[in-house]
Amino acid sequence: MAKNGKNDKASRPLARQLKQYVDPFRVDGTAEFHLKFHKTNEKGDLDKDSAKKIMDDNRDRLRDLQEKLYAQDNWSVLLIFQGMDAAGKDSAIEHVMSGINPQGCQVFSFKQPSSKELDHDFMWRTTKSVPERGRIGIFNRSYYEEVLVVRVHPDILEKQRIPRELVTKNIWSERFEDIAAFEKYLARNGTLILKFFLNASKEEQRQRFLDRLEEPAKNWKFSLADVSERKLWDKYQAAYQEILRHTSAEHAPWYVVPADHKWFARVVISSAIVSAMEKLDLHFPEVAKDTKEELKQVRDALEQEGRVVARVSKKQKVDGA
């Protein structure tokens, strides 16, 4: 826990409260995992009003934690968001991170790779975007697309121009190993990694697609390719099952977020982030003794300057009278 006196004590009841919105959805590789057992429409015995109160508290706490993260400049935080089309990744990022200072946050969205990116290893375009110390980095989709979309569409693999003798039946397990090793490397170097799979149902996706078609302001979000990908739903679910089984770890856990109700998804995501960051030793750096003395001299000089200005102003008023 962070050593922050009153703030630390005040955060403990919040941490206990959040536990029920975090633990049931955390997958860290310590138990057997089956995606089919995770409900998409979970609401955690909450209604929208009570969820809003939790979200407000989480935003306040996250703002405080982010300020300390930035000032301390030791840890970095990497948040990875994955999910089917219309699962709510964009809106979750927008709402959960709405209260923090933009200077301490970086968001990267990874779509179809460019020709330059295809000329590099499969993790190159994402690894160069990991957050530096003191910052929160957000990946809206990530290197996990390389064991998801590429697995569902094997033809994409050919475009990556990997030597043929290296493309074997083991390529997916090898990529899982590479990803797991990379995340362990990041964790060992001070990056807190939290991964969120927004688990929406096929029916909820259908409804959200219809909403995008019916509302002109949302038409731009829709693509005919979305419908084509929807036909591959079962293949994507199977791929996610493998991803979560092979890349969940205590130092890089997945959270299977029930995403049919966006407001509850945001509670789970924000609660997981706050709970994890609470466990870091985040605090504002202490000023050295000699620096404190310098600051005292500066303060004395500024206060003396203020007294001089006040006397001059008073004299001018008297003379003017």
Coordinates of C-alpha atoms in Angstrom, one line a residue:
M1 CA 0.0 0.0 0.0
A2 CA 1.1 3.6 -0.6
K3 CA 2.5 5.4 2.3
N4 CA 0.3 8.5 2.3
G5 CA -0.9 9.0 5.8
K6 CA -4.6 10.0 5.9
N7 CA -5.1 9.4 2.2
D8 CA -3.8 5.8 2.6
K9 CA -6.2 5.1 5.5
A10 CA -9.1 6.7 3.6
S11 CA -8.5 4.4 0.6
R12 CA -8.7 1.1 2.5
P13 CA -12.5 1.0 2.8
L14 CA -12.7 1.8 -0.9
A15 CA -10.3 -1.0 -1.7
R16 CA -12.4 -3.5 0.3
Q17 CA -15.5 -2.3 -1.4
L18 CA -14.0 -2.7 -4.8
K19 CA -12.8 -6.3 -4.2
Q20 CA -16.2 -7.7 -5.1
Y21 CA -16.0 -6.0 -8.5
V22 CA -12.5 -7.2 -9.3
D23 CA -11.7 -10.7 -7.9
P24 CA -14.6 -12.6 -9.7
F25 CA -13.4 -11.3 -13.1
R26 CA -9.6 -11.7 -12.6
V27 CA -7.8 -14.4 -14.5
D28 CA -4.2 -14.9 -13.4
G29 CA -3.3 -18.4 -14.6
T30 CA -3.6 -20.0 -11.1
A31 CA -6.8 -21.8 -12.0
E32 CA -8.3 -23.6 -15.0
F33 CA -10.1 -21.1 -17.3
H34 CA -13.2 -21.6 -19.4
L35 CA -14.6 -18.5 -21.2
K36 CA -18.1 -20.1 -21.4
F37 CA -18.5 -19.9 -17.7
H38 CA -18.2 -16.1 -17.6
K39 CA -21.5 -14.2 -17.9
T40 CA -21.7 -11.3 -20.3
N41 CA -24.7 -9.7 -18.6
E42 CA -23.4 -9.6 -15.0
K43 CA -24.4 -6.5 -13.0
G44 CA -23.0 -7.2 -9.6
D45 CA -26.2 -6.4 -7.7
L46 CA -25.8 -2.8 -8.8
D47 CA -28.0 -0.3 -10.5
K48 CA -26.9 2.6 -12.6
D49 CA -27.1 5.1 -9.7
S50 CA -25.0 3.0 -7.3
A51 CA -22.6 2.3 -10.2
K52 CA -22.2 6.0 -10.8
K53 CA -21.2 6.6 -7.2
I54 CA -18.5 4.0 -7.4
M55 CA -17.3 5.4 -10.7
D56 CA -17.1 8.9 -9.2
D57 CA -15.1 7.6 -6.2
N58 CA -12.8 5.6 -8.6
R59 CA -12.1 8.7 -10.7
D60 CA -11.1 10.7 -7.7
R61 CA -8.8 8.0 -6.4
L62 CA -7.4 7.3 -9.9
R63 CA -6.6 11.0 -10.3
D64 CA -4.7 11.0 -7.0
L65 CA -2.8 7.8 -7.9
Q66 CA -1.9 9.1 -11.3
E67 CA -0.5 12.3 -9.9
K68 CA 1.8 10.3 -7.5
L69 CA 2.7 7.9 -10.3
Y70 CA 3.8 10.9 -12.5
A71 CA 5.6 12.7 -9.7
Q72 CA 7.4 9.6 -8.4
D73 CA 8.5 8.6 -11.9
N74 CA 9.4 4.9 -10.9
W75 CA 6.5 2.8 -12.1
S76 CA 4.6 2.8 -15.4
V77 CA 1.1 1.3 -16.1
L78 CA 0.1 -0.5 -19.2
L79 CA -3.6 -1.1 -19.8
I80 CA -4.6 -3.4 -22.7
F81 CA -8.1 -3.4 -24.0
Q82 CA -9.4 -6.2 -26.3
G83 CA -12.8 -7.3 -27.4
M84 CA -15.1 -8.0 -30.3
D85 CA -16.4 -5.1 -32.5
A86 CA -18.9 -3.0 -30.5
A87 CA -17.8 -4.5 -27.2
G88 CA -17.3 -0.9 -25.8
K89 CA -13.6 -0.5 -25.7
D90 CA -13.6 3.1 -26.9
S91 CA -16.3 4.3 -24.5
A92 CA -14.8 2.4 -21.6
I93 CA -11.4 4.1 -22.1
E94 CA -13.2 7.5 -22.4
H95 CA -15.3 7.1 -19.2
V96 CA -12.8 5.4 -17.0
M97 CA -9.9 7.7 -17.8
S98 CA -11.9 10.9 -18.0
G99 CA -10.7 12.3 -14.7
I100 CA -7.0 12.1 -15.1
N101 CA -4.4 14.6 -16.3
P102 CA -3.9 14.0 -20.1
Q103 CA -0.2 14.8 -19.7
G104 CA 0.3 11.6 -17.8
C105 CA -1.6 9.3 -20.1
Q106 CA -1.0 8.0 -23.6
V107 CA -3.5 6.1 -25.8
F108 CA -2.5 4.1 -28.9
S109 CA -5.0 2.3 -31.2
F110 CA -3.7 -0.5 -33.3
K111 CA -5.5 -1.2 -36.5
Q112 CA -4.5 -2.9 -39.8
P113 CA -0.6 -2.9 -39.9
S114 CA 1.2 -0.8 -42.5
S115 CA 3.7 -2.1 -45.0
K116 CA 6.5 -0.7 -42.8
E117 CA 5.1 -2.5 -39.7
L118 CA 4.8 -5.8 -41.7
D119 CA 8.6 -5.5 -42.4
H120 CA 9.3 -5.9 -38.7
D121 CA 8.6 -8.6 -36.1
F122 CA 5.0 -9.0 -35.0
M123 CA 5.4 -7.0 -31.8
W124 CA 7.5 -4.2 -33.1
R125 CA 4.8 -1.6 -33.6
T126 CA 3.4 -2.1 -30.1
T127 CA 6.6 -2.5 -28.2
K128 CA 7.9 0.9 -29.3
S129 CA 4.7 2.4 -27.7
V130 CA 5.0 1.1 -24.2
P131 CA 4.6 3.8 -21.6
E132 CA 7.7 5.4 -20.0
R133 CA 8.0 5.6 -16.2
G134 CA 5.5 7.8 -14.6
R135 CA 2.8 7.4 -17.2
I136 CA -0.3 5.3 -18.0
G137 CA -0.2 3.8 -21.4
I138 CA -3.4 2.5 -23.0
F139 CA -3.5 0.0 -25.9
N140 CA -6.8 -0.1 -27.7
R141 CA -6.2 -3.5 -29.3
S142 CA -2.6 -4.6 -29.1
Y143 CA -0.1 -7.3 -30.0
Y144 CA -2.8 -9.8 -29.0
E145 CA -4.3 -9.2 -32.5
E146 CA -1.4 -11.3 -33.7
V147 CA -2.8 -14.4 -32.0
L148 CA -6.4 -13.4 -32.6
V149 CA -7.2 -11.8 -36.0
V150 CA -4.1 -13.4 -37.7
R151 CA -5.2 -16.8 -36.3
V152 CA -8.7 -16.4 -37.5
H153 CA -7.4 -15.1 -40.9
P154 CA -4.3 -17.2 -41.7
D155 CA -3.9 -15.4 -45.0
I156 CA -2.7 -12.4 -43.0
L157 CA 0.3 -14.4 -41.8
E158 CA 1.5 -14.7 -45.4
K159 CA 1.7 -10.9 -45.7
Q160 CA 4.1 -10.9 -42.8
R161 CA 6.8 -12.5 -45.0
I162 CA 8.1 -14.7 -42.3
P163 CA 10.5 -17.4 -43.6
R164 CA 8.4 -20.4 -44.5
E165 CA 10.4 -22.8 -42.4
L166 CA 9.5 -20.8 -39.3
V167 CA 5.8 -20.9 -39.9
T168 CA 4.9 -24.3 -38.4
K169 CA 2.0 -25.7 -36.5
N170 CA 3.6 -24.4 -33.3
I171 CA 3.6 -20.7 -34.4
W172 CA 0.7 -19.8 -32.1
S173 CA 2.2 -21.5 -29.0
E174 CA 5.5 -19.8 -29.9
R175 CA 3.8 -16.4 -30.1
F176 CA 2.1 -17.0 -26.7
E177 CA 5.6 -17.7 -25.3
D178 CA 7.0 -14.5 -26.8
I179 CA 4.1 -12.4 -25.5
A180 CA 4.4 -14.0 -22.0
A181 CA 8.2 -13.4 -21.9
F182 CA 7.7 -9.8 -23.0
E183 CA 5.2 -9.1 -20.4
K184 CA 7.3 -10.7 -17.7
Y185 CA 10.2 -8.5 -18.9
L186 CA 8.1 -5.4 -18.6
A187 CA 6.9 -6.4 -15.1
R188 CA 10.4 -6.9 -14.0
N189 CA 11.3 -3.4 -15.1
G190 CA 8.5 -1.7 -13.2
T191 CA 5.5 -1.8 -15.5
L192 CA 2.1 -2.7 -14.0
I193 CA 0.2 -4.6 -16.7
L194 CA -3.6 -5.0 -16.6
K195 CA -5.4 -6.6 -19.5
F196 CA -9.2 -6.3 -20.1
F197 CA -11.2 -8.5 -22.4
L198 CA -14.6 -6.9 -22.8
N199 CA -16.9 -9.9 -23.0
A200 CA -20.1 -9.0 -24.8
S201 CA -22.6 -11.4 -26.1
K202 CA -23.4 -12.0 -29.8
E203 CA -26.9 -10.7 -29.3
E204 CA -25.6 -7.5 -27.6
Q205 CA -23.3 -7.0 -30.5
R206 CA -26.2 -7.3 -32.9
Q207 CA -28.2 -4.7 -31.0
R208 CA -25.2 -2.3 -30.9
F209 CA -24.7 -2.7 -34.7
L210 CA -28.4 -1.8 -35.2
D211 CA -28.0 1.3 -33.0
R212 CA -25.0 2.4 -35.2
L213 CA -27.1 2.0 -38.3
E214 CA -30.2 3.7 -36.9
E215 CA -28.3 6.8 -35.4
P216 CA -26.7 9.0 -38.1
A217 CA -24.1 10.2 -35.6
K218 CA -22.9 6.6 -35.2
N219 CA -23.0 5.5 -38.9
W220 CA -19.3 6.2 -39.2
K221 CA -18.5 3.5 -36.7
F222 CA -20.1 0.8 -38.9
S223 CA -18.4 -1.1 -41.6
L224 CA -19.5 -4.0 -43.8
A225 CA -16.4 -5.8 -42.6
D226 CA -18.0 -5.9 -39.1
V227 CA -20.7 -8.1 -40.4
S228 CA -18.2 -10.4 -42.1
E229 CA -16.2 -10.7 -38.9
R230 CA -19.4 -11.4 -36.9
K231 CA -19.9 -14.6 -39.0
L232 CA -16.6 -15.8 -37.5
W233 CA -17.8 -15.3 -33.9
D234 CA -17.2 -18.8 -32.7
K235 CA -13.6 -18.8 -34.1
Y236 CA -12.9 -15.5 -32.3
Q237 CA -14.3 -16.9 -29.1
A238 CA -12.1 -20.0 -29.4
A239 CA -9.1 -17.8 -30.1
Y240 CA -9.8 -15.6 -27.0
Q241 CA -10.1 -18.8 -24.9
E242 CA -6.6 -19.8 -26.0
I243 CA -5.2 -16.3 -25.4
L244 CA -6.5 -16.1 -21.8
R245 CA -5.4 -19.6 -21.0
H246 CA -1.9 -19.1 -22.2
T247 CA -1.1 -15.5 -21.3
S248 CA -2.7 -15.0 -17.9
A249 CA -0.2 -14.5 -15.1
E250 CA -0.1 -12.9 -11.7
H251 CA 2.1 -10.2 -12.9
A252 CA 0.0 -9.7 -16.1
P253 CA -3.6 -10.7 -15.3
W254 CA -6.6 -10.6 -17.6
Y255 CA -10.0 -9.3 -16.5
V256 CA -12.9 -10.9 -18.3
V257 CA -15.2 -7.9 -18.1
P258 CA -19.0 -8.5 -18.5
A259 CA -19.7 -6.0 -21.2
D260 CA -23.4 -6.3 -22.1
H261 CA -24.0 -3.4 -19.6
K262 CA -21.5 -0.7 -20.3
W263 CA -22.0 1.0 -17.0
F264 CA -21.0 -2.2 -15.1
A265 CA -18.1 -2.9 -17.4
R266 CA -16.7 0.6 -16.4
V267 CA -17.1 -0.3 -12.7
V268 CA -15.1 -3.5 -13.1
I269 CA -12.4 -1.8 -15.2
S270 CA -11.9 1.3 -13.0
S271 CA -12.1 -0.9 -9.8
A272 CA -9.4 -3.2 -11.2
I273 CA -7.1 -0.3 -12.1
V274 CA -7.5 1.5 -8.7
S275 CA -7.1 -1.7 -6.7
A276 CA -3.9 -2.6 -8.6
M277 CA -2.4 0.9 -8.4
E278 CA -3.2 1.0 -4.6
K279 CA -0.8 -1.8 -4.1
L280 CA 2.1 0.2 -5.5
D281 CA 4.2 2.3 -3.2
L282 CA 3.1 5.6 -4.8
H283 CA 3.8 8.8 -3.1
F284 CA 5.1 12.3 -3.8
P285 CA 8.9 12.5 -3.7
E286 CA 10.3 13.9 -0.5
V287 CA 12.5 17.0 -0.8
A288 CA 16.1 16.7 0.4
K289 CA 17.1 18.7 3.5
D290 CA 19.3 21.1 1.6
T291 CA 16.6 21.7 -1.0
K292 CA 14.1 22.4 1.8
E293 CA 16.4 25.1 3.1
E294 CA 16.6 26.6 -0.3
L295 CA 12.8 26.6 -0.6
K296 CA 12.6 28.3 2.8
Q297 CA 14.9 31.1 1.6
V298 CA 12.8 31.5 -1.6
R299 CA 9.6 31.7 0.4
D300 CA 11.1 34.3 2.8
A301 CA 12.2 36.4 -0.2
L302 CA 8.8 36.2 -1.8
E303 CA 7.1 37.1 1.4
Q304 CA 9.5 40.0 2.0
E305 CA 8.7 41.2 -1.6
G306 CA 5.0 41.0 -0.8
R307 CA 5.5 43.2 2.3
V308 CA 7.4 45.8 0.3
V309 CA 4.7 45.9 -2.4
A310 CA 2.1 46.3 0.3
R311 CA 3.9 49.2 1.9
V312 CA 4.5 51.0 -1.4
S313 CA 0.8 50.5 -2.3
K314 CA -0.3 51.9 1.1
K315 CA 2.0 54.9 0.7
Q316 CA 0.7 55.7 -2.7
K317 CA -2.9 55.7 -1.4
V318 CA -1.9 58.1 1.4
D319 CA -0.1 60.4 -1.0
G320 CA -3.0 60.3 -3.4
A321 CA -5.4 61.3 -0.7

